[in-house]
mmCIF file of C-alpha atoms in Angstrom:
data_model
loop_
_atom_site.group_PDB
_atom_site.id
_atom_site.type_symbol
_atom_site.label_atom_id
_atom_site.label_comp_id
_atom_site.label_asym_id
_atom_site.label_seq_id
_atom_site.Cartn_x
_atom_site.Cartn_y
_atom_site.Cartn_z
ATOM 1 C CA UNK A 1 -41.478 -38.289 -64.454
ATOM 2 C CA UNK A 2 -37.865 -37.582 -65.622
ATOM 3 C CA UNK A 3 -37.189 -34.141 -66.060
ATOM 4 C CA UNK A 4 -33.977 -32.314 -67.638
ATOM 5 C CA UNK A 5 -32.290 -29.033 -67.686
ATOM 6 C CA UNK A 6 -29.123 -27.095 -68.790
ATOM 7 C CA UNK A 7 -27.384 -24.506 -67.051
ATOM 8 C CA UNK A 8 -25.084 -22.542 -69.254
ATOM 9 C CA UNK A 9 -22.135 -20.682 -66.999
ATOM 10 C CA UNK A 10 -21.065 -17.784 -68.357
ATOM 11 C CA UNK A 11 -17.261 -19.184 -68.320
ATOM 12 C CA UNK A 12 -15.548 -22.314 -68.341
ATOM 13 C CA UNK A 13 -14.906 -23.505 -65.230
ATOM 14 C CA UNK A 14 -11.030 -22.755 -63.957
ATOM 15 C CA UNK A 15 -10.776 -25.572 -61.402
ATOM 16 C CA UNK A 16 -12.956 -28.511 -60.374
ATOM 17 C CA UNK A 17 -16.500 -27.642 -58.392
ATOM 18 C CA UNK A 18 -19.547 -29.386 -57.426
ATOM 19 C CA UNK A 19 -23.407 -28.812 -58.835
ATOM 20 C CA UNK A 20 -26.328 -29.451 -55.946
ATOM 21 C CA UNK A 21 -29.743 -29.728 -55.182
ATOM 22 C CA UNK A 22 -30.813 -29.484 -51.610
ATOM 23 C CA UNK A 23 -34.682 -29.254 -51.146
ATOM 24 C CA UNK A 24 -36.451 -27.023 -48.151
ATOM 25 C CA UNK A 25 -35.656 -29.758 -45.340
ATOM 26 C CA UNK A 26 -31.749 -29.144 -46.258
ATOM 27 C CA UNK A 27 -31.195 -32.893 -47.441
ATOM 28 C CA UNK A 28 -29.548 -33.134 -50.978
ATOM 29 C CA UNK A 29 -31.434 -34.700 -53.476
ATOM 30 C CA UNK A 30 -28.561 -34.161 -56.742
ATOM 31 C CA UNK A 31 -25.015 -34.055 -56.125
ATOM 32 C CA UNK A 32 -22.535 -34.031 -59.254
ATOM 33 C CA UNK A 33 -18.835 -33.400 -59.816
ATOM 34 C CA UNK A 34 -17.762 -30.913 -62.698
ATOM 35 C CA UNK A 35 -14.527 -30.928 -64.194
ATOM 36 C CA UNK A 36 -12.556 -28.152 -65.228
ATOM 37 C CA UNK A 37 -13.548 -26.722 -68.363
ATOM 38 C CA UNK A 38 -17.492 -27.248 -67.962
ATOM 39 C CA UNK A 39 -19.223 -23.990 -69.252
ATOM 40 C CA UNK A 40 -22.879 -25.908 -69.996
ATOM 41 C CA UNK A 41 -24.187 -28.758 -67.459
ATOM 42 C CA UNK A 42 -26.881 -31.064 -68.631
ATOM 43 C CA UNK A 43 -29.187 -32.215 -65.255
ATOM 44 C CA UNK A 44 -31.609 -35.243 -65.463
ATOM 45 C CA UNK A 45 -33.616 -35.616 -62.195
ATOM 46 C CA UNK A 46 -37.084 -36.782 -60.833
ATOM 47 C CA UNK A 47 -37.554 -34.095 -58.739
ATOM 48 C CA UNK A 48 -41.310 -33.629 -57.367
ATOM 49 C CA UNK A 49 -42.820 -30.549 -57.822
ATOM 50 C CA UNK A 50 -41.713 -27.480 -55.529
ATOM 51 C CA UNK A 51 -38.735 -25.202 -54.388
ATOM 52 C CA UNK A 52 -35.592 -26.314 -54.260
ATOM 53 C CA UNK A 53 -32.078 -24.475 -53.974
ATOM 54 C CA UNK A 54 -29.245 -25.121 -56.357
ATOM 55 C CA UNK A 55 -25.458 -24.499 -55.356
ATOM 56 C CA UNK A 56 -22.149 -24.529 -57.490
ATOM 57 C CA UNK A 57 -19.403 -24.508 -55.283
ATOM 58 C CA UNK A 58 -15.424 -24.769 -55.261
ATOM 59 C CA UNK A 59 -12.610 -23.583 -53.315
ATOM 60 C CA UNK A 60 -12.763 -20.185 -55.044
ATOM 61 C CA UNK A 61 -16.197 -19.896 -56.232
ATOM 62 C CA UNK A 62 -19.693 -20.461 -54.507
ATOM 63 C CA UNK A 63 -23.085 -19.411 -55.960
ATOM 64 C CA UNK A 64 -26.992 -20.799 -54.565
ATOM 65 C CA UNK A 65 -29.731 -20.077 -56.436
ATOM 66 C CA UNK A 66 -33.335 -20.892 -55.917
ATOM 67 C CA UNK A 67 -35.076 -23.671 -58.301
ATOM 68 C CA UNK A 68 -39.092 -24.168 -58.966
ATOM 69 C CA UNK A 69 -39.866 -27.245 -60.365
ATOM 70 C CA UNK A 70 -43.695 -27.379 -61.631
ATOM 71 C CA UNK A 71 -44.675 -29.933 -64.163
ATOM 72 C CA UNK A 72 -47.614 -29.117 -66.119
#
């Protein structure tokens, strides 16, 4: 199953960064470059059902949040 989400920052980007997905084991299962600019991403995966851990990182900026996927 295909699945799809947006994540709205709450400003534009000010210098390139990268968008991940790393599930519990640590191995990255989404990796995507963001340009400059970006303030909404748009994320198409077929993730499996559980908890993951999203991270947007650059050379000034790093955030990890934590991501439940449950399809109904």
């Amino acid at each position: 199953n295909k699945g799809s989400f947006k994540l709205e920052l709450s400003q534009a980007l000010t210098e390139s960064a990268k968008f991940e997905i790393v599930n519990t084991l640590g191995q990255t299962v989404l990796q995507k470059d963001i340009d400059v600019g970006t303030i909404q991403l748009d994320i198409e995966t077929e993730l499996s059902d559980g908890v993951y851990f999203f991270s947007l990182h650059s050379l000034s900026y790093n955030s990890i949040q934590k991501l439940v996927i449950r399809k109904n």
